[in-house]
mmCIF file with all atom_site columns, C-alpha atoms in Angstrom:
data_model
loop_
_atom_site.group_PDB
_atom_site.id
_atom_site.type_symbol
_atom_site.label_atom_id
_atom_site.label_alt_id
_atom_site.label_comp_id
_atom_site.label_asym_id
_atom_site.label_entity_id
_atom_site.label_seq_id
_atom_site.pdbx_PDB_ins_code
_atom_site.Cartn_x
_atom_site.Cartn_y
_atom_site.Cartn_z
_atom_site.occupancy
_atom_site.B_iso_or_equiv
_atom_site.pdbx_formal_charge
_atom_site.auth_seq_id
_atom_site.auth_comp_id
_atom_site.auth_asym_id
_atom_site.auth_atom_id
_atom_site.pdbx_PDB_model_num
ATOM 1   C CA . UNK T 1 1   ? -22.014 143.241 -17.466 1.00 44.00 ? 1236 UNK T CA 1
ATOM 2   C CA . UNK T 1 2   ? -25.604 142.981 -15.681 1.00 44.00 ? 1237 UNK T CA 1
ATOM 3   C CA . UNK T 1 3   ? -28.084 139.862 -16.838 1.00 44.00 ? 1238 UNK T CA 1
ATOM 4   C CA . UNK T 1 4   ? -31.147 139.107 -14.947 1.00 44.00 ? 1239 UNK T CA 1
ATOM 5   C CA . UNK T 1 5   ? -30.443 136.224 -12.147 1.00 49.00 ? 1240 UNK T CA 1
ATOM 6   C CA . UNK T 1 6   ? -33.163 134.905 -14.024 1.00 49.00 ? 1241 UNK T CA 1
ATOM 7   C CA . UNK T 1 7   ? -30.947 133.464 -16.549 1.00 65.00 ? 1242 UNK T CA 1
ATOM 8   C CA . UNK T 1 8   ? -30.306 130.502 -13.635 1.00 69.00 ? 1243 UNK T CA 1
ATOM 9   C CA . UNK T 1 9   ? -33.321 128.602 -12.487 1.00 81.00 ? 1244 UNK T CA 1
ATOM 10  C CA . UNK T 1 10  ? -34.851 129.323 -9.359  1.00 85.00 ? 1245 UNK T CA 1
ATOM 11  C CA . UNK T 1 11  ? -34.655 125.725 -8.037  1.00 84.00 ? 1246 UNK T CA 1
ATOM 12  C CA . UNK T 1 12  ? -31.182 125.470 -8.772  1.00 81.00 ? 1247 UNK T CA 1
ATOM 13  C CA . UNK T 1 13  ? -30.285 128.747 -6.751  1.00 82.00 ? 1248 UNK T CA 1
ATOM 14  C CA . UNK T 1 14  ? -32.330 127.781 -4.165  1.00 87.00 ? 1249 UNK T CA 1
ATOM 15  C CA . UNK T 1 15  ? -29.991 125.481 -2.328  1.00 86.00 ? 1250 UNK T CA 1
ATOM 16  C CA . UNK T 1 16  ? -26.835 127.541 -2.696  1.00 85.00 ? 1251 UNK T CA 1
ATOM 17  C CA . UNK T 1 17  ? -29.507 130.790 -1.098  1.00 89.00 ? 1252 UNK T CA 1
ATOM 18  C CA . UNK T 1 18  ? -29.883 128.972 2.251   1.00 90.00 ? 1253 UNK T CA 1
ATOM 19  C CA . UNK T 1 19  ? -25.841 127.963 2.252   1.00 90.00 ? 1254 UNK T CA 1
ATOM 20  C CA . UNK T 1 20  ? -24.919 131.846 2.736   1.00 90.00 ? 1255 UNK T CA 1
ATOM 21  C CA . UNK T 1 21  ? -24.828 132.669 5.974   1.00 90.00 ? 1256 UNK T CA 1
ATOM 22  C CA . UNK T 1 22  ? -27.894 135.793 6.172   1.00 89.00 ? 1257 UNK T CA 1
ATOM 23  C CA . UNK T 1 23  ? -30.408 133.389 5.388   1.00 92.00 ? 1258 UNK T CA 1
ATOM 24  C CA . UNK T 1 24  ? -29.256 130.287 6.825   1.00 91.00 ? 1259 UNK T CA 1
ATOM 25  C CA . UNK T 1 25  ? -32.722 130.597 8.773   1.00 93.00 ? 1260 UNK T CA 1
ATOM 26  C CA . UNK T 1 26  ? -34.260 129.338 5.728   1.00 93.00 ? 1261 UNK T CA 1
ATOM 27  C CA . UNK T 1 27  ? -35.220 125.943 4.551   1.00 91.00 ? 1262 UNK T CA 1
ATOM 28  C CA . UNK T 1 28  ? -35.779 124.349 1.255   1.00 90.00 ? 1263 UNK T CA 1
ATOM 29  C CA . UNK T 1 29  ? -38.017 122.294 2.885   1.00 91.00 ? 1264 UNK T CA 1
ATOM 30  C CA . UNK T 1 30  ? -40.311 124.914 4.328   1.00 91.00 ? 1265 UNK T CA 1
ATOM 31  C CA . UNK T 1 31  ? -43.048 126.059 1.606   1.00 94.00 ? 1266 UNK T CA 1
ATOM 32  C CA . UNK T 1 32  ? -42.921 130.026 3.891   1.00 93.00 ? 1267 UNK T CA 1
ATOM 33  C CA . UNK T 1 33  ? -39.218 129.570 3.668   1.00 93.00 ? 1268 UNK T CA 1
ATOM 34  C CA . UNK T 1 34  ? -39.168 129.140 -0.054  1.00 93.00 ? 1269 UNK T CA 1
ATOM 35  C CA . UNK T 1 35  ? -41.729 131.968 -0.979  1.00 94.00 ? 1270 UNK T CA 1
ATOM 36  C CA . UNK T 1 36  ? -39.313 134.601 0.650   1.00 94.00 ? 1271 UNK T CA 1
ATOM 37  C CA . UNK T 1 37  ? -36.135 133.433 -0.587  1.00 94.00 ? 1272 UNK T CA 1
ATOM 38  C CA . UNK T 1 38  ? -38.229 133.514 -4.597  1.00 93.00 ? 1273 UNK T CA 1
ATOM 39  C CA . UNK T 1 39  ? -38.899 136.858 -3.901  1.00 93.00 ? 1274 UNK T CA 1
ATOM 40  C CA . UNK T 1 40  ? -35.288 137.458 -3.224  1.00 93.00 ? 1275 UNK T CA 1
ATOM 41  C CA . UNK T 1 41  ? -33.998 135.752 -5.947  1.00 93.00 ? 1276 UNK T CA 1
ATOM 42  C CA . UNK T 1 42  ? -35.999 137.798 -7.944  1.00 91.00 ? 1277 UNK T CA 1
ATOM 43  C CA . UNK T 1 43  ? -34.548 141.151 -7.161  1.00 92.00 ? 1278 UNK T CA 1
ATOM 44  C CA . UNK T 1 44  ? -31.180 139.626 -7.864  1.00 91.00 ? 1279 UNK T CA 1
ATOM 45  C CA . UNK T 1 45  ? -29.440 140.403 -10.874 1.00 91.00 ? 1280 UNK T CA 1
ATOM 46  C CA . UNK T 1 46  ? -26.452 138.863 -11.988 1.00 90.00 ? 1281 UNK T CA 1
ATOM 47  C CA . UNK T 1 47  ? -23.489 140.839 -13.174 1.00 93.00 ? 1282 UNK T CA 1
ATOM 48  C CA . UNK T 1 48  ? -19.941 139.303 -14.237 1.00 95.00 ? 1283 UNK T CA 1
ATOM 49  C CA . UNK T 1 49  ? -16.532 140.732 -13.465 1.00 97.00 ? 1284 UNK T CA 1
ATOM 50  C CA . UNK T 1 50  ? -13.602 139.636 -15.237 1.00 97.00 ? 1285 UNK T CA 1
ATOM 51  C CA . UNK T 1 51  ? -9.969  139.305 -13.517 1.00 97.00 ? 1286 UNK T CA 1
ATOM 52  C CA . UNK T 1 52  ? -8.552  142.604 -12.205 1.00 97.00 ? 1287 UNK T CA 1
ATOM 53  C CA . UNK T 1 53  ? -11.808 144.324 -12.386 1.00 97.00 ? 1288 UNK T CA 1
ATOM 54  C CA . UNK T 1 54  ? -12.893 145.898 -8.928  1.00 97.00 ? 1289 UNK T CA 1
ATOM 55  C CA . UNK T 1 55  ? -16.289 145.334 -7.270  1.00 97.00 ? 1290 UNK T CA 1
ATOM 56  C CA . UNK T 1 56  ? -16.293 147.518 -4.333  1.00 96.00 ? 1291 UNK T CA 1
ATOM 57  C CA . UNK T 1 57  ? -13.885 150.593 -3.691  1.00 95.00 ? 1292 UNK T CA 1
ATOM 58  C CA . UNK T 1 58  ? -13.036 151.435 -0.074  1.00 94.00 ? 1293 UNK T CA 1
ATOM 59  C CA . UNK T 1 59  ? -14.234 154.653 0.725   1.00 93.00 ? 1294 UNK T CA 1
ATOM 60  C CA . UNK T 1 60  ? -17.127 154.738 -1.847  1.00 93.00 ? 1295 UNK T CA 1
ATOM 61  C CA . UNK T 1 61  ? -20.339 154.816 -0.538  1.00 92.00 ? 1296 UNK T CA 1
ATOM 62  C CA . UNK T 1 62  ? -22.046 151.233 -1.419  1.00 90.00 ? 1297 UNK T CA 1
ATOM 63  C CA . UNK T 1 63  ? -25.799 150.396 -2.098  1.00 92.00 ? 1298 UNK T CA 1
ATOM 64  C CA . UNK T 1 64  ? -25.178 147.093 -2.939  1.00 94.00 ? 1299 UNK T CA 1
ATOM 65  C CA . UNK T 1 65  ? -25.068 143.508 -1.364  1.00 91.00 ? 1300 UNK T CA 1
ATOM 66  C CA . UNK T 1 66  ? -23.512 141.084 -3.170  1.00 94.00 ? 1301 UNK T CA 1
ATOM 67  C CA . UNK T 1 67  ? -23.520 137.147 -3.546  1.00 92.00 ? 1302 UNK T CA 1
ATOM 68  C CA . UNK T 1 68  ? -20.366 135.758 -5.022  1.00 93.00 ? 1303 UNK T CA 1
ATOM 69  C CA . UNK T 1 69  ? -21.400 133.005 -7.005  1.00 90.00 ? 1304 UNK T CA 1
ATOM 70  C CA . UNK T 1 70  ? -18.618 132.412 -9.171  1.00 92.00 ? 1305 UNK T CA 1
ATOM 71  C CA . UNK T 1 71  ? -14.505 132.897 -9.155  1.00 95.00 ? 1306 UNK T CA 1
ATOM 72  C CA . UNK T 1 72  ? -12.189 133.793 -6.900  1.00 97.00 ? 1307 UNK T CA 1
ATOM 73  C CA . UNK T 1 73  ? -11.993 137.704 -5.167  1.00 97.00 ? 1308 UNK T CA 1
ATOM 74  C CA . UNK T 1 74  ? -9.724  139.271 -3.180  1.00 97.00 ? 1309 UNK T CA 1
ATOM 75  C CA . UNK T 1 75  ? -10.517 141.859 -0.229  1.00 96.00 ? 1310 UNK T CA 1
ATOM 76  C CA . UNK T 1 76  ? -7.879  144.789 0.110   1.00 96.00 ? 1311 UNK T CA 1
ATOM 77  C CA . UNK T 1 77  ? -7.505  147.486 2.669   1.00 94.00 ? 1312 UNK T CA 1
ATOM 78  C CA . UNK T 1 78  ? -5.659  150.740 3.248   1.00 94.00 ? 1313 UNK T CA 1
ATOM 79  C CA . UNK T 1 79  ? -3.475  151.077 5.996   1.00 91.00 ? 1314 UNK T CA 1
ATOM 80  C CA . UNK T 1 80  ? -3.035  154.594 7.373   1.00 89.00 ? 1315 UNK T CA 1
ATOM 81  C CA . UNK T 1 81  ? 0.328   155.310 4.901   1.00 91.00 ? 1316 UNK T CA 1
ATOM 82  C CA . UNK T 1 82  ? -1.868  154.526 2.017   1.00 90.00 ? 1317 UNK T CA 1
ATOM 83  C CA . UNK T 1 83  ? -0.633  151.024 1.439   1.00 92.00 ? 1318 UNK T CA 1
ATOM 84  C CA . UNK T 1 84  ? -2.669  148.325 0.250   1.00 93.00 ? 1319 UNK T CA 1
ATOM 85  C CA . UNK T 1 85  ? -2.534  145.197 1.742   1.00 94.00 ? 1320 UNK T CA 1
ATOM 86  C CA . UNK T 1 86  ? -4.482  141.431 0.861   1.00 95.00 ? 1321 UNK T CA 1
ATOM 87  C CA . UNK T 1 87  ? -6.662  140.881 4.016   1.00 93.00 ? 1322 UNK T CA 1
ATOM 88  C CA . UNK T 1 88  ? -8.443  137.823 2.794   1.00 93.00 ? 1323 UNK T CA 1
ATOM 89  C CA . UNK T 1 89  ? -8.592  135.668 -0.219  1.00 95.00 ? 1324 UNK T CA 1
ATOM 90  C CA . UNK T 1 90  ? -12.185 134.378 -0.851  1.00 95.00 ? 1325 UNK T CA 1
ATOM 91  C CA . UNK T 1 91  ? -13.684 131.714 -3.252  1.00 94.00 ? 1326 UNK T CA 1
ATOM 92  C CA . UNK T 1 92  ? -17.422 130.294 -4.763  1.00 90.00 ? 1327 UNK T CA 1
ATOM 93  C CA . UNK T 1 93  ? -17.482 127.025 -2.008  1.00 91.00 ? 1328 UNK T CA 1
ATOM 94  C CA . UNK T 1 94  ? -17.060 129.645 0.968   1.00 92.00 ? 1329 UNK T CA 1
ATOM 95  C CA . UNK T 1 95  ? -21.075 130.776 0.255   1.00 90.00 ? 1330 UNK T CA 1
ATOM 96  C CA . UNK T 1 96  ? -19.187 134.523 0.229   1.00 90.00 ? 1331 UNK T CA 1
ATOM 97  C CA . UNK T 1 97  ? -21.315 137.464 0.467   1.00 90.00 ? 1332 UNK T CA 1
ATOM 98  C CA . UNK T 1 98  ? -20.247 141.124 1.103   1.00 92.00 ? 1333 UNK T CA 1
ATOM 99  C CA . UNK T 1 99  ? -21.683 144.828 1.122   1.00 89.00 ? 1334 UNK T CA 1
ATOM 100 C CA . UNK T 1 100 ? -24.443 143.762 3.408   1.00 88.00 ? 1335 UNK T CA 1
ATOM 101 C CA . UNK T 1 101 ? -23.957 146.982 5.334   1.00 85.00 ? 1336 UNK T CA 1
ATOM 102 C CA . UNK T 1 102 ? -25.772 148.344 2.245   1.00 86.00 ? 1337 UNK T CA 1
ATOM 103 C CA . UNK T 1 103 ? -28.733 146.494 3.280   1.00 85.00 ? 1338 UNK T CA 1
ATOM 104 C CA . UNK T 1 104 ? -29.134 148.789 6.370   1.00 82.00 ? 1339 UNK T CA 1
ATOM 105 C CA . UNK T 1 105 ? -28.707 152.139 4.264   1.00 77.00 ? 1340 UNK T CA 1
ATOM 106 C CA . UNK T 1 106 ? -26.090 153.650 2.256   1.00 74.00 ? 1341 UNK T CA 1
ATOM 107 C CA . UNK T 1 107 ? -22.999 152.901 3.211   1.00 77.00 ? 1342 UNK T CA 1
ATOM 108 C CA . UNK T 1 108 ? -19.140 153.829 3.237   1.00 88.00 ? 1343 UNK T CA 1
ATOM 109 C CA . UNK T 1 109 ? -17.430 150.596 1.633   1.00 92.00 ? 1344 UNK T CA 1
ATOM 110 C CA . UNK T 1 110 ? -14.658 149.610 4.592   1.00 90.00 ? 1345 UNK T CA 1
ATOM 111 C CA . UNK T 1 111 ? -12.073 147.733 2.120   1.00 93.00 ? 1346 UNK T CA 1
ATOM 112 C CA . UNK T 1 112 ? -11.739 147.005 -1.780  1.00 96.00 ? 1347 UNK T CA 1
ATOM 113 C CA . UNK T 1 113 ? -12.991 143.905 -3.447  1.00 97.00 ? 1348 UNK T CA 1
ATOM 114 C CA . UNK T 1 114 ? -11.464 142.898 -6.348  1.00 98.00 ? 1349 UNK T CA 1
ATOM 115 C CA . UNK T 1 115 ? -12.145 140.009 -9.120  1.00 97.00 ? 1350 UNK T CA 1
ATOM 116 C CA . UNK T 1 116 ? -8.839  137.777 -9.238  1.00 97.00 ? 1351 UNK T CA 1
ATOM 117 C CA . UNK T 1 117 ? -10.364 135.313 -11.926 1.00 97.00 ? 1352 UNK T CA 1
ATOM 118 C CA . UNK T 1 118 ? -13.472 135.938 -13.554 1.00 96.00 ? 1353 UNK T CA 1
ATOM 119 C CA . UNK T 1 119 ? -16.638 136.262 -11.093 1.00 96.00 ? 1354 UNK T CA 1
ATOM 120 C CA . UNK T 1 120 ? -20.087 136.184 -11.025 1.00 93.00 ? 1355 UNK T CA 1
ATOM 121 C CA . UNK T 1 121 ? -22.005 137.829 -8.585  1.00 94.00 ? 1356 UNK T CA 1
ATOM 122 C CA . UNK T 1 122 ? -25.833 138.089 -7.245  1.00 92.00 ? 1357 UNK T CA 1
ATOM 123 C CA . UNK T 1 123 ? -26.018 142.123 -6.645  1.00 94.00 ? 1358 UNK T CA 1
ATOM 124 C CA . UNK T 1 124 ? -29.328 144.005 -4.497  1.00 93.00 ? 1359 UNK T CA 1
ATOM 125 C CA . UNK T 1 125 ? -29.649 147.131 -4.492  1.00 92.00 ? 1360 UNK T CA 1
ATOM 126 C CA . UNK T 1 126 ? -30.263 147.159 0.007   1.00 90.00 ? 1361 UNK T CA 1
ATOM 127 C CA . UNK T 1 127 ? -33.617 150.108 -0.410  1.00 91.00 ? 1362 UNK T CA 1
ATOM 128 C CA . UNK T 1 128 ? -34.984 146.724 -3.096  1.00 93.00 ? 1363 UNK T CA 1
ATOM 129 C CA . UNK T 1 129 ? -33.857 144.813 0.130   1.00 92.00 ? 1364 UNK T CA 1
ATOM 130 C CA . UNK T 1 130 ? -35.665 146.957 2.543   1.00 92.00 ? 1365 UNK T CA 1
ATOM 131 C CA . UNK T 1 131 ? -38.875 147.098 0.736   1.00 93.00 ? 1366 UNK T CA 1
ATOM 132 C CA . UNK T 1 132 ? -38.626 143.250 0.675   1.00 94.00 ? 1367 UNK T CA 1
ATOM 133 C CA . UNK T 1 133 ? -38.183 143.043 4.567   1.00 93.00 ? 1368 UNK T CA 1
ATOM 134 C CA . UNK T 1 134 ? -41.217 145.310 4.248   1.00 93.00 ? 1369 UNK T CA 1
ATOM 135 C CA . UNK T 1 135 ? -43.506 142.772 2.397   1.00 94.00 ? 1370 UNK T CA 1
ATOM 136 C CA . UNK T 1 136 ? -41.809 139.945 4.455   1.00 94.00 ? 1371 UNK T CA 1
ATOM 137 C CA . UNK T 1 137 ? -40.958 140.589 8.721   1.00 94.00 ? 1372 UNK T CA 1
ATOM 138 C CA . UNK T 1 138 ? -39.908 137.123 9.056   1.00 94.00 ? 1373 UNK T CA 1
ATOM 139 C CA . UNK T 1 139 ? -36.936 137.845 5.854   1.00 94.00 ? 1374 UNK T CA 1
ATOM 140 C CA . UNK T 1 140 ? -36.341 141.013 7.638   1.00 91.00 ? 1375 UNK T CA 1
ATOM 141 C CA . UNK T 1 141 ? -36.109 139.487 11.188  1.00 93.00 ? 1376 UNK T CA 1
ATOM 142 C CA . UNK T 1 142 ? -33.392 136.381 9.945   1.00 92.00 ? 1377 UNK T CA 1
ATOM 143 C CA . UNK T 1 143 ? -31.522 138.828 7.622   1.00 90.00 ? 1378 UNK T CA 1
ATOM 144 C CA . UNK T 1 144 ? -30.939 141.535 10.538  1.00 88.00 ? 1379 UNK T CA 1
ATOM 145 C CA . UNK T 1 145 ? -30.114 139.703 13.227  1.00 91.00 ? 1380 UNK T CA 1
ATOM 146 C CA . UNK T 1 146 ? -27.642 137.613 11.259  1.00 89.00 ? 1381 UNK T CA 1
ATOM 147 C CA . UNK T 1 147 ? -25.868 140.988 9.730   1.00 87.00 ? 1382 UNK T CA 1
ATOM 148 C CA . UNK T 1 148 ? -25.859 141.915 14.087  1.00 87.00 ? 1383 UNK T CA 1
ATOM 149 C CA . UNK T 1 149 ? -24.020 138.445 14.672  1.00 88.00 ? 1384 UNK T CA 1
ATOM 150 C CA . UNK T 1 150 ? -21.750 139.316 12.165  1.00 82.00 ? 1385 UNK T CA 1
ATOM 151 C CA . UNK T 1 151 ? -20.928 142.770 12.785  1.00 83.00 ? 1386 UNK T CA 1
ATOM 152 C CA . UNK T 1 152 ? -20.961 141.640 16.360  1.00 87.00 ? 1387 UNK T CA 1
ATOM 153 C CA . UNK T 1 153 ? -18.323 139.504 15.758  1.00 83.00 ? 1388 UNK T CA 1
ATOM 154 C CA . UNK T 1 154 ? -16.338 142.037 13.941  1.00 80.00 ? 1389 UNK T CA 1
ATOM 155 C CA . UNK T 1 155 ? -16.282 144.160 16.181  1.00 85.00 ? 1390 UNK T CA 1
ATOM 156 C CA . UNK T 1 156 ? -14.992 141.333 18.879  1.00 88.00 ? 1391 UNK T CA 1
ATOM 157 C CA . UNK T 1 157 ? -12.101 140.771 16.574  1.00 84.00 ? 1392 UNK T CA 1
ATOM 158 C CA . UNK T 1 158 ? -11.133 144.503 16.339  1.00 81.00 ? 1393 UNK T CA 1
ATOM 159 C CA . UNK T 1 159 ? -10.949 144.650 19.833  1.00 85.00 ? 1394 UNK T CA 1
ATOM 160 C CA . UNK T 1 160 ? -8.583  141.630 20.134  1.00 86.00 ? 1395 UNK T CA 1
ATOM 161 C CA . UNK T 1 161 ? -6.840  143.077 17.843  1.00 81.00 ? 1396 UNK T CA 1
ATOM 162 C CA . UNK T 1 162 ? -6.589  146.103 19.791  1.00 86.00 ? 1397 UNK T CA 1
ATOM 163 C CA . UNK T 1 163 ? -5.507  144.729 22.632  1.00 89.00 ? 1398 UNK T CA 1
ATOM 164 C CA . UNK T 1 164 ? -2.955  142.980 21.012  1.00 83.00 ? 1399 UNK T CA 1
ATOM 165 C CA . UNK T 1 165 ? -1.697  145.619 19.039  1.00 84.00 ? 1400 UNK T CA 1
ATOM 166 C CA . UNK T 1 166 ? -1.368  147.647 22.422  1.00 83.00 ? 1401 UNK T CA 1
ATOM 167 C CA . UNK T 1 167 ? 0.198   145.373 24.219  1.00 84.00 ? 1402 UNK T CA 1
ATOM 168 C CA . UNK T 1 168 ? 2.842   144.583 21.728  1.00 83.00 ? 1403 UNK T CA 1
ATOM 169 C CA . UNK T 1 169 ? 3.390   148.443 21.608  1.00 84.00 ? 1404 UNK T CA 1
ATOM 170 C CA . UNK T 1 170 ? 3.466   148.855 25.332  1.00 81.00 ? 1405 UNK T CA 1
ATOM 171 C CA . UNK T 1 171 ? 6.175   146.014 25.560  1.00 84.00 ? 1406 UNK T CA 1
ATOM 172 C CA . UNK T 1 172 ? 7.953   147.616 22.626  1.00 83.00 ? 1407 UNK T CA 1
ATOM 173 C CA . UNK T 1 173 ? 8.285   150.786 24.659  1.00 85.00 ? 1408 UNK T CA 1
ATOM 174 C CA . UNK T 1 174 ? 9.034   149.547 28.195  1.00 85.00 ? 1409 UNK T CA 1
ATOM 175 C CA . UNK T 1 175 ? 11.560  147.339 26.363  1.00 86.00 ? 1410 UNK T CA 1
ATOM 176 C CA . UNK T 1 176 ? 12.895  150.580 24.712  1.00 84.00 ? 1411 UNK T CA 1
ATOM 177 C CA . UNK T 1 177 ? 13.021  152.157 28.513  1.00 72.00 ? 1412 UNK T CA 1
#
């Protein structure tokens, strides 16, 4: 189900806006700062999932970023045999959001998110995001070079994981010698 955002005032949104993480560069104190983030909030809508219901499908491709504003989610991931596995459990006071590759260009969804109570989330379509950035430099500046610290960070952490995933199969072997 899909209701405007709108249906939540714009001052009360405002604070929770500048708690996620991709525009943490903004203040509510900042008259600039609050401009951009209305004319975000504005190309929100707000759509409900109930329990069980999936947001995201790995695999897909995904236009969407996403705000979790309400509930509890789940993120879920293949492993090469085709088995699913739980690789986080997220909630409303983490300021989650998710799908922000979308906001660079059409993208293939890298796990499944999944509504384990009922949710509501703050979707943007990432072109409505784009065209924003266009109208606003300074919202595209913040927003992009947070999404780089993040994806810089993931990739980090799949490297350490590399690494530790071939050393513990290099000791397996020489153990195995």
């Amino acid at each position: 189900m899909t209701t405007s955002v709108l249906d939540v005032k714009f001052e009360d949104a405002l604070p929770r806006l500048t708690h996620i993480e991709l525009f943490s560069d903004f203040s509510t104190e900042d008259e600039q700062s609050v401009s951009i983030l209305r004319m975000v909030y504005e190309k929100f809508s707000l759509r409900t999932y109930e329990r069980g219901e999936t947001i995201i499908t790995e695999g897909e491709k995904g236009e969407e970023f996403f705000i979790l504003v309400e509930g509890h989610l789940q993120v879920l991931r293949k492993t090469p045999c085709d088995d699913v596995i739980a690789i986080a459990d997220l909630d409303d006071t983490q300021h989650i959001f998710f799908g922000e590759s979308a906001l660079l260009g059409t993208d293939i969804r890298t796990a499944t998110v999944q509504a384990k109570s009922r949710c509501r989330v703050l979707v943007m379509n990432g072109a409505e995001f784009l065209a924003l950035c266009e109208k606003s430099p300074r919202l595209g500046f913040y927003a992009y070079k947070r999404i780089a610290a993040r994806m810089q960070s993931s990739v980090k952490r799949a490297n350490k994981d590399i690494t530790v995933l071939y050393d513990a199969l290099f000791r397996e072997v020489e153990s195995n010698a």
